[in-house]
C-alpha cells in the first residue's frame, strides 16, 4: 500500500465526510434552504463513494490523473519540516502579531536554508517595510498585534 | 454603444486607472518570468489590495496582470527550458533550441512581439463581437441567467484537467461551500456552526489566496529548488540588440504563422473549458502544417515560437467574451478574474453588458494596452530581466507566504481571514496532491449561489414553466450537450478507431 494511495483515499474520505455533514445538517432546514445543499451534496457523496472504490481497487484505467505536483519520492522529513514551518507561522502570528512574526519568519526561514546573514536581514527588513509602510501606512490596514501584545 | 465605448476607453486612460494598469503590467511580467509563481497566484494576492479602489481601477489592474503573464512566460521557456506559465509550454519546443543556437534574443523578441500583437488581435475581435453579444443578452431574464450559470457549472467536467469524477466532486464541494452563511433566497444562516464570522459566508478572497498561492509556497518549501543553472552562451544572446530587432522583423516575415496563431487563440478562447495550453499547441501544430519548412520545427524554427505565443495572448480577448457576457469563465484564470468582479460587487453575465457597458470597454482597452505596453516594455530590458527567472525557491517561499498571508488578512483586517487563508491553503495543496481540481472548486463556489438565487427567482415569477420557454430550451440543449461532451467524444473516437 503506497503512501500516495493512502493519502488519496483519506482525502476522498474527508470530502465524503464533509458532503455527508452538509446533507445531515440540511435535513433539519426548511425545504427551500435544504433543496440546494441536498441536490448538490447527494451526487457529491455518490461520486466520492465511487472514487473511493476506484482508489481502493487502484483502477488506473479510470483514474486519468491522480498525481499532483508534489513529488512523492520526497523524504517524509521534508513534509514534516515544511508543515511545521507552515503551521507554525499562523500559530506564532496568533500569539505575537504580524509586525513581529512576519519579518522574523522570513529571517529564520532564509537562514535555515543556509543563505547569508546579509541576504536574510535584507529580505526580513524588506518584509518589515512592506508591512509597516505599505500595509500599515499607505493602505491603512490595522495590523493584528497578537494575543501577547494586545 | 459608441458613447459607452468612448467613455470606457477614456476611463482606461484616466489618471486614476492608467498608473494601476502599468503596475499590473509590471506584476504580470515579473510573475510570468519566475517559473511556478503563476499569474493566478499573483492575481489572488493582489485582489484584496484592490478593495479601496474603484471597480474600473481594480479590474484594470487584474486584467493587466492576466493579460501579460503569458507574455513574459516565454523568457524562461527559451532560456532555461522551463515555461514561466503553463501557457508557454509550446514555446519551448523551438524557443529553447533557438537559445542553444545562440539566438535567445531573437526568439524572445519574436515571442514578445507576437504576444503583443496577438493580444491586440484578440482584443479587436472581442470589440467586434460586443454588439452581437449585447443583442443576445438583451433577451435574458432570470430563467436564462439560471440556465447560463448552470451551463457554466456543466463546464466543471470539461475544465477538469484530470479525472472527470474528481473534477465534478471538486465543483460540487465548491457549490456546497458557497451555501455557507446567510445567502441566496433563504432567510436562514446555513452551515455556520455557530461561528459568527461565517454568517457572511466563507470569505472568498482568503479562500482564493489560500487555494492558489499557498500550495505554490508548500511546493517551493518541499522541494527547496536549487538555483537553476543557465548556459552562459544562451544568456549572452538574450541581450543582443541586433537579435532583438531581427526577432521583431520575424513576426512580419512569418505573418502567416502569426495570423494562424492569433485566429486559433481567439476561437479557442471564446469556447469555454478548452484551455490556453490547447490553443498554443494547436497553433503550433497548425503553423507547422502551413510552414514552408516544417522539418525545422523542433530544431529552432522561429515560426514555432511566433504561432503559440500569438495564440496565448489572442485567446485572452476571446475568453473575456463568455466571461463578461454570459458569466461562463473560459479558463481557470478567467474564474479568478470573475472572483475579482464579484469582490467589487459586479456580477459578470448578461447584466454586465446591459448595465456596465462602459466598464466592459474599459477592460477591453486595458487588455489591448497591457498587451502592447507589456511587449514594448520587455523588449529593451530582455537581458537584465532574464536573470529574475533564476530566483531560487527557498527565497521565494517565505516571501510569497508572507505576502499571501498579508493579502488574506487585509480583506477585513481580522485574524479569522488569515486563518481561512491557511485552511484553504491546506485544502488547495491536498487537492493538487491528490488530483482534485482547484479551478473546479472555485467555479462551483462562484456559480453555486448564483444558480440557487436565479432558480428561486425564476420559479417565483413563472413557476417551472420557464423551462419550456424558447431561449431556456436552447440553453437546456447546450447544457445537456456540454454535460455529455466527454461521453460523446469518447464514443466518436471509439467509432473512428
Coordinates of C-alpha atoms in Angstrom, one line a residue:
Chain A
X1 CA 0.0 0.0 0.0
X2 CA 1.8 3.1 -1.2
X3 CA 1.7 6.4 0.8
X4 CA 0.0 8.2 -2.1
X5 CA -2.7 5.7 -2.3
X6 CA -3.5 6.0 1.4
X7 CA -3.3 9.8 1.3
X8 CA -5.6 10.0 -1.7
X9 CA -8.2 7.7 -0.1
X10 CA -8.1 9.6 3.2
X11 CA -8.6 12.9 1.4
X12 CA -11.6 11.4 -0.5
X13 CA -13.0 10.1 2.8
X14 CA -12.5 13.6 4.3
X15 CA -14.5 15.1 1.4
X16 CA -17.2 12.4 1.8
X17 CA -17.5 13.2 5.5
X18 CA -17.8 16.9 4.6
X19 CA -20.6 16.2 2.0
X20 CA -22.4 13.9 4.5
X21 CA -22.2 16.6 7.1
X22 CA -23.8 19.1 4.8
X23 CA -26.5 16.6 3.9
X24 CA -27.3 15.7 7.5
X25 CA -27.5 19.4 8.6
X26 CA -29.7 20.3 5.6
X27 CA -32.3 17.7 6.7
X28 CA -33.1 20.0 9.6
X29 CA -33.7 23.0 7.4
X30 CA -36.9 24.1 5.7
X31 CA -37.4 22.8 2.1
X32 CA -36.2 26.0 0.4
X33 CA -33.0 26.1 2.4
X34 CA -32.4 22.4 2.2
X35 CA -33.1 21.8 -1.5
X36 CA -29.8 23.3 -2.9
X37 CA -27.4 21.6 -0.5
X38 CA -29.3 18.2 -0.8
X39 CA -29.3 18.5 -4.7
X40 CA -25.6 19.0 -4.6
X41 CA -24.5 17.1 -1.6
X42 CA -26.1 13.7 -2.5
X43 CA -24.5 13.5 -6.0
X44 CA -21.2 14.6 -4.4
X45 CA -21.4 11.8 -1.8
X46 CA -22.3 9.2 -4.5
X47 CA -19.4 10.3 -6.7
X48 CA -17.0 10.2 -3.7
X49 CA -18.1 6.7 -2.9
X50 CA -17.3 5.7 -6.5
X51 CA -14.0 7.5 -6.3
X52 CA -13.1 5.7 -3.0
X53 CA -14.0 2.3 -4.5
X54 CA -11.8 3.1 -7.6
X55 CA -9.0 4.2 -5.3
X56 CA -9.1 1.1 -3.2
X57 CA -9.2 -1.0 -6.4
X58 CA -6.4 1.1 -7.7
X59 CA -8.1 1.3 -11.1
X60 CA -5.6 3.3 -13.0
X61 CA -7.5 3.0 -16.3
X62 CA -10.3 5.2 -15.0
X63 CA -8.1 7.5 -12.8
X64 CA -6.7 9.6 -15.5
X65 CA -4.6 11.8 -13.3
X66 CA -4.2 11.4 -9.6
X67 CA -0.8 12.7 -9.0
X68 CA -0.3 16.4 -8.1
X69 CA 2.8 18.4 -8.5
X70 CA 4.3 17.3 -5.2
X71 CA 6.8 14.6 -5.7
X72 CA 6.0 11.5 -3.6
X73 CA 9.7 10.5 -3.7
X74 CA 10.5 13.3 -1.4
X75 CA 11.6 12.1 2.1
X76 CA 9.0 12.2 4.8
X77 CA 11.2 14.6 6.8
X78 CA 10.7 17.2 4.1
X79 CA 6.9 17.1 4.6
X80 CA 7.3 17.3 8.4
X81 CA 9.7 20.2 8.3
X82 CA 7.6 22.1 5.7
X83 CA 4.4 21.5 7.5
X84 CA 6.0 22.7 10.8
X85 CA 7.0 26.0 9.1
X86 CA 3.6 26.5 7.5
X87 CA 1.6 25.6 10.6
X88 CA 4.0 27.4 12.9
X89 CA 3.5 30.7 11.0
X90 CA -0.2 31.4 11.8
X91 CA 0.2 30.0 15.3
X92 CA 3.1 32.3 16.0
X93 CA 1.2 35.2 14.5
X94 CA -1.8 34.5 16.7
X95 CA 0.3 35.0 19.8
X96 CA 2.9 37.6 18.7
X97 CA 1.3 39.6 15.9
X98 CA 2.0 40.4 12.3
X99 CA 4.7 43.1 12.7
X100 CA 7.0 40.8 14.8
X101 CA 6.4 37.4 13.3
X102 CA 6.4 38.1 9.5
X103 CA 9.9 39.6 9.3
X104 CA 11.3 37.1 11.9
X105 CA 9.8 34.2 10.0
X106 CA 11.4 35.5 6.8
X107 CA 14.8 35.8 8.5
X108 CA 14.6 32.4 10.2
X109 CA 13.4 30.6 7.1
X110 CA 16.1 32.1 4.8
X111 CA 18.8 31.5 7.4
X112 CA 17.6 27.9 7.9
X113 CA 18.1 27.4 4.2
X114 CA 21.8 28.4 4.6
X115 CA 21.6 31.8 2.9
X116 CA 23.9 34.5 4.1
X117 CA 23.0 36.7 7.1
X118 CA 23.2 39.7 4.9
X119 CA 20.6 38.5 2.5
X120 CA 18.4 37.2 5.3
X121 CA 18.4 40.5 7.1
X122 CA 17.9 42.5 3.9
X123 CA 14.8 40.4 3.0
X124 CA 13.4 40.5 6.5
X125 CA 13.9 44.2 6.5
X126 CA 12.1 44.4 3.2
X127 CA 9.2 42.5 4.6
X128 CA 9.1 44.8 7.7
X129 CA 9.0 47.8 5.4
X130 CA 6.3 46.2 3.2
X131 CA 4.1 45.5 6.3
X132 CA 4.7 48.7 8.2
X133 CA 4.8 51.2 5.3
X134 CA 2.7 49.7 2.5
X135 CA 0.1 47.9 4.5
X136 CA 0.1 49.8 7.8
X137 CA 0.7 53.4 6.5
X138 CA -0.3 53.5 2.8
X139 CA -3.2 51.0 2.8
X140 CA -4.1 51.8 6.5
X141 CA -4.6 48.2 7.4
X142 CA -4.8 47.9 11.2
X143 CA -2.1 45.2 11.9
X144 CA -3.0 42.4 14.2
X145 CA -1.0 42.8 17.4
X146 CA -1.2 39.2 18.7
X147 CA -2.5 37.8 22.0
X148 CA 0.6 38.7 23.9
X149 CA 0.9 42.4 22.9
X150 CA -2.9 43.2 22.8
Chain B
X1 CA -22.9 51.8 -27.6
X2 CA -20.4 54.2 -29.2
X3 CA -20.8 56.5 -26.2
X4 CA -20.0 53.7 -23.9
X5 CA -17.0 52.7 -26.0
X6 CA -15.6 56.3 -25.9
X7 CA -16.4 56.7 -22.2
X8 CA -14.9 53.2 -21.3
X9 CA -11.7 53.9 -23.3
X10 CA -11.3 57.3 -21.7
X11 CA -11.7 55.7 -18.3
X12 CA -9.0 53.2 -19.1
X13 CA -6.5 56.0 -19.8
X14 CA -7.6 58.3 -17.0
X15 CA -5.1 59.3 -14.3
X16 CA -6.8 57.1 -11.7
X17 CA -6.7 53.9 -13.8
X18 CA -3.7 54.0 -16.1
X19 CA -1.0 54.0 -13.4
X20 CA -2.5 50.9 -11.8
X21 CA -2.7 49.3 -15.2
X22 CA 1.0 49.9 -15.6
X23 CA 1.6 48.4 -12.1
X24 CA -0.5 45.4 -13.2
X25 CA 1.7 45.0 -16.3
X26 CA 4.8 45.1 -14.2
X27 CA 3.4 42.5 -11.7
X28 CA 2.2 40.3 -14.6
X29 CA 5.6 40.5 -16.4
X30 CA 7.6 39.7 -13.2
X31 CA 5.4 36.7 -12.1
X32 CA 5.4 35.4 -15.7
X33 CA 9.2 35.2 -15.7
X34 CA 9.5 33.3 -12.4
X35 CA 8.6 29.7 -13.1
X36 CA 6.0 28.2 -10.7
X37 CA 4.8 31.5 -9.2
X38 CA 1.9 31.7 -11.6
X39 CA -0.2 34.6 -12.9
X40 CA -3.2 33.2 -10.9
X41 CA -1.2 33.4 -7.7
X42 CA -0.3 37.0 -8.4
X43 CA -3.9 37.9 -9.2
X44 CA -5.1 36.2 -6.0
X45 CA -2.6 38.0 -3.8
X46 CA -3.3 41.4 -5.4
X47 CA -7.0 41.1 -5.3
X48 CA -7.5 42.0 -1.6
X49 CA -5.3 45.1 -2.1
X50 CA -7.8 46.5 -4.6
X51 CA -10.6 46.8 -2.0
X52 CA -10.2 50.6 -1.7
X53 CA -10.1 51.1 -5.4
X54 CA -12.9 51.8 -7.9
X55 CA -14.1 48.8 -9.9
X56 CA -12.5 50.3 -13.1
X57 CA -9.1 50.6 -11.4
X58 CA -9.2 47.3 -9.6
X59 CA -10.4 45.3 -12.6
X60 CA -7.9 47.1 -14.9
X61 CA -5.1 46.1 -12.6
X62 CA -6.2 42.5 -12.6
X63 CA -6.8 42.4 -16.4
X64 CA -3.3 43.8 -16.9
X65 CA -1.7 41.1 -14.7
X66 CA -3.7 38.5 -16.5
X67 CA -3.0 39.9 -20.0
X68 CA 0.8 39.9 -19.8
X69 CA 1.5 36.9 -17.6
X70 CA 1.9 34.8 -20.7
X71 CA 3.9 37.4 -22.5
X72 CA 7.0 37.2 -20.2
X73 CA 6.5 33.5 -19.5
X74 CA 8.2 32.7 -22.8
X75 CA 11.5 34.0 -21.4
X76 CA 12.3 31.1 -19.1
X77 CA 11.0 28.7 -21.8
X78 CA 13.6 30.0 -24.1
X79 CA 16.5 30.4 -21.6
X80 CA 16.1 27.5 -19.2
X81 CA 13.7 25.2 -20.9
X82 CA 11.1 25.7 -18.1
X83 CA 7.9 27.5 -19.1
X84 CA 7.1 30.6 -16.9
X85 CA 3.4 29.7 -17.1
X86 CA 1.8 26.5 -18.5
X87 CA 0.6 28.6 -21.4
X88 CA 4.2 29.0 -22.6
X89 CA 4.9 25.2 -22.8
X90 CA 4.6 25.1 -26.6
X91 CA 7.1 28.0 -27.0
X92 CA 10.0 26.0 -25.5
X93 CA 9.7 23.4 -28.3
X94 CA 11.5 25.7 -30.7
X95 CA 12.5 28.6 -28.3
X96 CA 15.0 26.6 -26.3
X97 CA 16.7 25.1 -29.4
X98 CA 17.0 28.7 -30.8
X99 CA 18.6 29.7 -27.5
X100 CA 21.1 26.8 -27.8
X101 CA 22.0 28.1 -31.2
X102 CA 22.8 31.5 -29.6
X103 CA 19.6 33.1 -30.9
X104 CA 17.9 33.6 -27.5
X105 CA 17.4 37.4 -28.1
X106 CA 15.8 36.8 -31.4
X107 CA 13.5 34.1 -30.0
X108 CA 12.4 36.2 -27.0
X109 CA 11.9 39.3 -29.1
X110 CA 9.8 37.3 -31.7
X111 CA 7.8 35.8 -28.8
X112 CA 7.2 39.2 -27.2
X113 CA 6.2 40.9 -30.4
X114 CA 3.9 38.0 -31.4
X115 CA 2.3 38.1 -27.9
X116 CA 1.7 41.9 -28.0
X117 CA 0.2 41.8 -31.5
X118 CA -1.7 38.7 -30.7
X119 CA -3.3 40.4 -27.7
X120 CA -4.2 43.3 -30.0
X121 CA -5.8 40.9 -32.4
X122 CA -7.9 39.1 -29.7
X123 CA -9.0 42.5 -28.3
X124 CA -10.2 43.7 -31.6
X125 CA -12.2 40.5 -32.2
X126 CA -13.7 41.0 -28.8
X127 CA -14.6 44.6 -29.7
X128 CA -16.3 43.4 -32.9
X129 CA -18.3 40.8 -31.1
X130 CA -19.7 43.0 -28.3
X131 CA -22.7 44.2 -30.4
X132 CA -23.6 40.6 -31.2
X133 CA -23.3 39.6 -27.5
X134 CA -25.4 42.7 -26.5
X135 CA -28.2 41.6 -28.8
X136 CA -28.2 38.1 -27.4
X137 CA -28.1 39.1 -23.7
X138 CA -30.9 41.7 -24.1
X139 CA -33.3 38.7 -24.3
X140 CA -32.0 37.4 -21.0
X141 CA -34.0 37.3 -17.8
X142 CA -33.7 35.2 -14.6
X143 CA -34.6 31.9 -16.2
X144 CA -31.9 32.4 -18.9
X145 CA -29.4 33.6 -16.3
X146 CA -30.1 30.5 -14.2
X147 CA -29.5 28.2 -17.2
X148 CA -26.4 30.1 -18.3
X149 CA -25.0 29.7 -14.8
X150 CA -25.9 26.0 -14.9
X151 CA -24.0 25.7 -18.3
X152 CA -21.1 27.3 -16.5
X153 CA -21.3 24.6 -13.9
X154 CA -21.5 21.9 -16.6
X155 CA -18.1 23.0 -17.8
X156 CA -16.8 21.6 -14.5
X157 CA -16.4 18.3 -16.2
X158 CA -14.5 19.7 -19.2
X159 CA -12.5 22.2 -17.2
X160 CA -11.2 19.4 -15.0
X161 CA -7.7 18.6 -16.2
X162 CA -7.7 15.0 -14.9
X163 CA -10.2 12.6 -13.6
X164 CA -13.8 13.7 -14.6
X165 CA -15.1 12.3 -11.3
X166 CA -12.6 14.3 -9.3
X167 CA -13.4 17.4 -11.3
X168 CA -17.1 17.1 -10.7
X169 CA -16.6 16.4 -7.0
X170 CA -14.3 19.5 -6.7
X171 CA -17.0 21.6 -8.3
X172 CA -19.8 20.1 -6.1
X173 CA -17.8 20.7 -2.9
X174 CA -17.2 24.3 -4.1
X175 CA -21.0 24.7 -4.5
X176 CA -21.6 23.2 -1.1
X177 CA -19.1 25.7 0.4
X178 CA -20.9 28.6 -1.4
X179 CA -24.1 27.8 0.7
X180 CA -22.4 28.6 3.9
X181 CA -23.8 31.7 5.6
X182 CA -26.9 33.9 5.2
X183 CA -27.0 33.9 1.4
X184 CA -29.3 33.3 -1.5
X185 CA -33.1 33.4 -1.2
X186 CA -33.2 31.8 2.2
X187 CA -33.5 33.8 5.4
X188 CA -31.7 31.2 7.4
X189 CA -27.9 31.2 8.1
X190 CA -26.8 27.8 6.9
X191 CA -23.8 25.7 7.9
X192 CA -22.3 28.4 10.2
X193 CA -21.6 26.0 13.1
X194 CA -22.2 28.9 15.4
X195 CA -19.2 30.8 14.1
X196 CA -20.2 34.4 13.8
X197 CA -17.6 35.2 11.1
X198 CA -19.2 32.6 8.8
X199 CA -22.6 34.4 8.7
X200 CA -21.4 36.3 5.7
X201 CA -20.3 33.1 4.1
X202 CA -16.8 31.7 3.6
X203 CA -14.7 34.8 2.7
X204 CA -14.0 34.5 -1.0
X205 CA -10.6 36.2 -1.2
X206 CA -8.8 34.5 1.6
X207 CA -10.1 31.2 0.2
X208 CA -8.9 32.2 -3.3
X209 CA -5.4 33.2 -2.0
X210 CA -5.2 30.0 0.1
X211 CA -6.3 27.8 -2.7
X212 CA -3.9 29.2 -5.3
X213 CA -0.9 30.8 -3.5
X214 CA -0.2 28.6 -0.6
X215 CA 0.2 25.3 -2.5
X216 CA 2.9 27.0 -4.5
X217 CA 4.6 28.0 -1.3
X218 CA 4.4 24.5 0.1
X219 CA 5.8 23.2 -3.2
X220 CA 8.7 25.6 -3.0
X221 CA 9.4 24.7 0.6
X222 CA 9.1 21.0 0.0
X223 CA 11.4 20.8 -3.0
X224 CA 13.9 23.5 -1.9
X225 CA 14.5 24.1 -5.5
X226 CA 18.2 24.9 -6.1
X227 CA 19.3 27.7 -8.3
X228 CA 18.6 26.8 -11.9
X229 CA 21.7 26.6 -13.9
X230 CA 21.8 28.6 -17.1
X231 CA 24.1 28.3 -20.1
X232 CA 26.2 31.4 -20.4
X233 CA 26.1 31.2 -24.2
X234 CA 22.3 31.2 -24.2
X235 CA 22.2 34.2 -21.8
X236 CA 24.7 36.1 -23.9
X237 CA 22.4 36.1 -26.9
X238 CA 19.4 37.3 -24.8
X239 CA 20.5 40.9 -24.7
X240 CA 21.9 41.5 -28.2
X241 CA 20.1 44.4 -29.9
X242 CA 20.7 43.0 -33.4
X243 CA 18.9 39.8 -32.4
X244 CA 16.1 41.7 -30.8
X245 CA 15.4 43.7 -34.0
X246 CA 15.6 40.5 -36.0
X247 CA 13.0 38.8 -33.8
X248 CA 10.6 41.7 -34.2
X249 CA 11.0 41.6 -38.0
X250 CA 10.5 37.8 -37.9
X251 CA 6.9 38.3 -36.8
X252 CA 6.1 40.2 -40.0
X253 CA 8.3 37.9 -42.2
X254 CA 6.2 34.9 -40.9
X255 CA 2.9 36.8 -40.8
X256 CA 1.0 33.6 -41.7
X257 CA 2.3 31.8 -38.6
X258 CA 1.3 34.9 -36.5
X259 CA -2.2 35.1 -38.1
X260 CA -2.8 31.3 -37.7
X261 CA -1.8 31.5 -34.0
X262 CA -4.0 34.6 -33.4
X263 CA -7.1 33.2 -35.1
X264 CA -6.8 29.8 -33.3
X265 CA -6.1 31.5 -29.9
X266 CA -9.2 33.8 -30.3
X267 CA -11.5 30.9 -31.3
X268 CA -10.3 28.6 -28.5
X269 CA -10.6 31.5 -26.1
X270 CA -14.3 32.0 -26.9
X271 CA -15.1 28.4 -26.3
X272 CA -15.1 27.9 -22.5
X273 CA -13.3 25.0 -21.0
X274 CA -10.8 24.2 -23.7
X275 CA -7.8 25.9 -22.0
X276 CA -5.0 28.1 -23.1
X277 CA -2.4 25.3 -23.4
X278 CA -4.6 23.7 -26.1
X279 CA -4.6 26.9 -28.0
X280 CA -0.9 27.2 -28.1
X281 CA -0.3 23.6 -29.0
X282 CA -3.0 23.6 -31.7
X283 CA -1.5 26.8 -33.1
X284 CA 2.0 25.2 -33.1
X285 CA 0.8 22.2 -35.0
X286 CA -1.2 24.3 -37.5
X287 CA 1.8 26.6 -38.1
X288 CA 4.0 23.5 -38.7
X289 CA 1.5 22.2 -41.3
X290 CA 1.3 25.6 -43.1
X291 CA 5.1 26.2 -42.9
X292 CA 7.4 26.1 -46.0
X293 CA 10.0 24.5 -43.7
X294 CA 8.1 22.1 -41.4
X295 CA 11.3 20.0 -41.0
X296 CA 12.8 22.9 -39.0
X297 CA 10.1 22.7 -36.3
X298 CA 11.5 21.3 -33.0
X299 CA 15.0 22.3 -34.1
X300 CA 14.8 26.1 -33.6
X301 CA 12.2 27.5 -36.0
X302 CA 11.1 31.0 -35.2
X303 CA 7.6 30.2 -36.6
X304 CA 7.3 27.6 -33.8
X305 CA 7.7 30.4 -31.3
X306 CA 5.6 33.0 -33.0
X307 CA 2.4 30.9 -33.5
X308 CA 1.9 29.6 -30.0
X309 CA 2.8 33.0 -28.4
X310 CA 0.3 34.8 -30.6
X311 CA -2.3 32.2 -29.7
X312 CA -1.6 32.6 -25.9
X313 CA -2.3 36.3 -25.9
X314 CA -5.1 36.5 -28.5
X315 CA -7.1 33.9 -26.6
X316 CA -7.5 36.5 -23.7
X317 CA -9.7 38.7 -25.8
X318 CA -11.7 35.7 -26.9
X319 CA -12.2 34.3 -23.4
X320 CA -13.3 37.6 -22.0
X321 CA -16.4 37.3 -24.1
X322 CA -18.1 34.3 -22.4
X323 CA -16.9 35.5 -19.0
X324 CA -18.3 39.0 -19.3
X325 CA -21.4 38.4 -21.4
X326 CA -22.6 35.1 -20.0
X327 CA -20.8 34.7 -16.7
X328 CA -19.1 31.5 -18.0
X329 CA -15.4 31.7 -17.3
X330 CA -13.4 30.4 -20.3
X331 CA -10.5 29.3 -18.3
X332 CA -9.1 28.9 -14.8
X333 CA -7.6 32.4 -14.8
X334 CA -11.0 33.8 -16.0
X335 CA -12.6 32.1 -13.0
X336 CA -10.2 34.0 -10.8
X337 CA -10.9 37.2 -12.7
X338 CA -14.6 36.5 -12.1
X339 CA -13.9 36.3 -8.4
X340 CA -12.4 39.8 -8.7
X341 CA -15.6 41.1 -10.3
X342 CA -17.7 39.7 -7.6
X343 CA -15.4 41.1 -4.9
X344 CA -16.2 44.5 -6.3
X345 CA -19.9 43.9 -6.5
X346 CA -20.1 43.3 -10.2
X347 CA -21.8 40.2 -11.4
X348 CA -20.4 39.0 -14.7
X349 CA -23.2 37.8 -17.0
X350 CA -26.0 39.3 -19.1
X351 CA -26.5 42.2 -16.6
X352 CA -22.9 43.4 -17.0
X353 CA -23.2 44.3 -20.7
X354 CA -26.5 46.0 -20.1
X355 CA -25.7 48.0 -17.0
X356 CA -21.9 48.4 -17.2
X357 CA -21.1 48.5 -20.9
X358 CA -18.6 51.3 -20.4
X359 CA -16.8 49.1 -17.8
X360 CA -16.6 46.3 -20.4
X361 CA -14.9 48.8 -22.9
X362 CA -12.6 49.9 -20.1
X363 CA -11.4 46.4 -19.7
X364 CA -11.1 45.8 -23.4
X365 CA -9.0 49.0 -23.8
X366 CA -6.9 47.9 -20.8
X367 CA -6.4 44.4 -22.3
X368 CA -5.1 45.9 -25.6
X369 CA -3.0 48.5 -23.9
X370 CA -1.4 46.0 -21.4
X371 CA -0.5 43.6 -24.2
X372 CA 1.2 46.2 -26.3
X373 CA 2.8 48.0 -23.4
X374 CA 4.0 44.8 -21.9
X375 CA 5.7 43.7 -25.0
X376 CA 7.3 47.2 -25.6
X377 CA 8.4 47.4 -22.0
X378 CA 10.1 44.0 -22.1
X379 CA 11.9 44.2 -25.4
X380 CA 14.6 46.7 -24.3
X381 CA 15.3 45.0 -21.0
X382 CA 15.3 41.4 -22.1
X383 CA 18.9 40.8 -21.0
X384 CA 18.8 42.1 -17.4
X385 CA 15.3 41.0 -16.6
X386 CA 16.0 37.4 -17.8
X387 CA 18.1 36.9 -14.6
X388 CA 14.9 37.1 -12.5
X389 CA 13.9 33.7 -13.5
X390 CA 16.9 32.3 -11.5
X391 CA 15.4 33.3 -8.1
X392 CA 15.5 30.1 -6.0
X393 CA 12.5 28.6 -4.3
X394 CA 14.0 28.8 -0.8
X395 CA 13.9 32.6 -1.1
X396 CA 10.6 32.7 -2.9
X397 CA 8.8 30.5 -0.3
X398 CA 8.8 32.9 2.7
X399 CA 8.2 36.0 0.6
X400 CA 5.2 34.5 -1.2
X401 CA 3.9 33.1 2.1
X402 CA 4.2 36.5 3.9
X403 CA 2.5 38.4 1.0
X404 CA -0.3 35.7 0.7
X405 CA -0.9 35.9 4.5
X406 CA -1.0 39.7 4.4
X407 CA -3.3 39.6 1.4
X408 CA -5.7 37.3 3.2
X409 CA -5.5 39.4 6.4
X410 CA -6.0 42.7 4.6
X411 CA -9.5 41.7 3.3
X412 CA -11.1 42.7 6.6
X413 CA -8.2 43.0 9.0
X414 CA -9.2 40.0 11.1
X415 CA -7.1 37.1 12.2
X416 CA -10.0 34.9 11.1
X417 CA -9.5 35.8 7.4
X418 CA -5.8 35.0 7.7
X419 CA -6.7 31.6 9.3
X420 CA -9.1 30.9 6.5
X421 CA -6.3 31.6 4.0
X422 CA -4.2 28.9 5.7
X423 CA -7.1 26.4 6.0
X424 CA -7.9 26.9 2.3
X425 CA -4.2 26.6 1.5
X426 CA -4.1 23.2 3.2
X427 CA -7.2 22.2 1.2
X428 CA -5.7 23.5 -2.0
X429 CA -2.5 21.7 -1.5
X430 CA -4.2 18.4 -0.7
X431 CA -6.4 18.9 -3.9
X432 CA -3.3 19.4 -6.0
X433 CA -1.5 16.4 -4.5
X434 CA -4.4 14.0 -4.8
X435 CA -5.6 15.1 -8.3
X436 CA -8.7 17.2 -7.4
X437 CA -9.2 20.4 -9.2
X438 CA -9.0 23.8 -7.5
X439 CA -10.4 25.7 -10.5
X440 CA -13.5 23.5 -10.5
X441 CA -13.9 24.2 -6.8
X442 CA -13.6 27.9 -7.4
X443 CA -16.1 27.8 -10.3
X444 CA -18.5 25.9 -8.1
X445 CA -18.0 28.3 -5.3
X446 CA -18.7 31.3 -7.5
X447 CA -21.6 30.0 -9.6
X448 CA -23.3 27.8 -6.9
X449 CA -25.0 30.5 -5.1
X450 CA -25.9 32.3 -8.3
X451 CA -27.6 29.2 -9.6
X452 CA -29.7 28.9 -6.4
X453 CA -30.6 32.5 -6.4
X454 CA -31.7 32.7 -10.1
X455 CA -33.5 29.4 -9.7
X456 CA -35.8 30.7 -6.9
X457 CA -36.4 34.0 -8.7
X458 CA -37.4 32.1 -11.9
X459 CA -39.8 29.7 -10.2
X460 CA -41.3 32.5 -8.1
X461 CA -42.1 34.6 -11.2
X462 CA -43.2 31.9 -13.7
X463 CA -43.2 28.5 -11.9
X464 CA -41.4 25.6 -13.5
X465 CA -42.9 26.5 -16.9
X466 CA -39.9 28.8 -17.5
X467 CA -38.0 25.6 -18.5
X468 CA -40.2 25.4 -21.6
X469 CA -39.6 29.0 -22.9
X470 CA -37.7 29.2 -26.3
X471 CA -34.4 30.5 -25.1
X472 CA -34.2 28.3 -22.0
X473 CA -35.0 25.3 -24.2
X474 CA -31.9 26.2 -26.4
X475 CA -29.8 26.7 -23.3
X476 CA -31.0 23.3 -21.8
X477 CA -29.9 21.7 -25.1
X478 CA -26.5 23.3 -24.7
X479 CA -26.3 22.2 -21.1
X480 CA -27.0 18.6 -21.9
X481 CA -24.5 18.8 -24.8
X482 CA -21.8 20.2 -22.5
X483 CA -22.5 17.6 -19.8
X484 CA -22.3 14.7 -22.3
X485 CA -19.4 16.1 -24.3
X486 CA -16.8 13.8 -22.8
X487 CA -19.0 10.8 -23.4
X488 CA -19.8 11.8 -27.0
X489 CA -16.1 12.5 -27.7
X490 CA -15.2 9.0 -26.3
X491 CA -18.0 7.5 -28.5
X492 CA -16.8 9.3 -31.6
X493 CA -13.1 8.3 -31.1
X494 CA -14.1 4.7 -30.5
X495 CA -16.1 4.7 -33.7
X496 CA -13.2 6.3 -35.6
X497 CA -10.8 3.6 -34.3

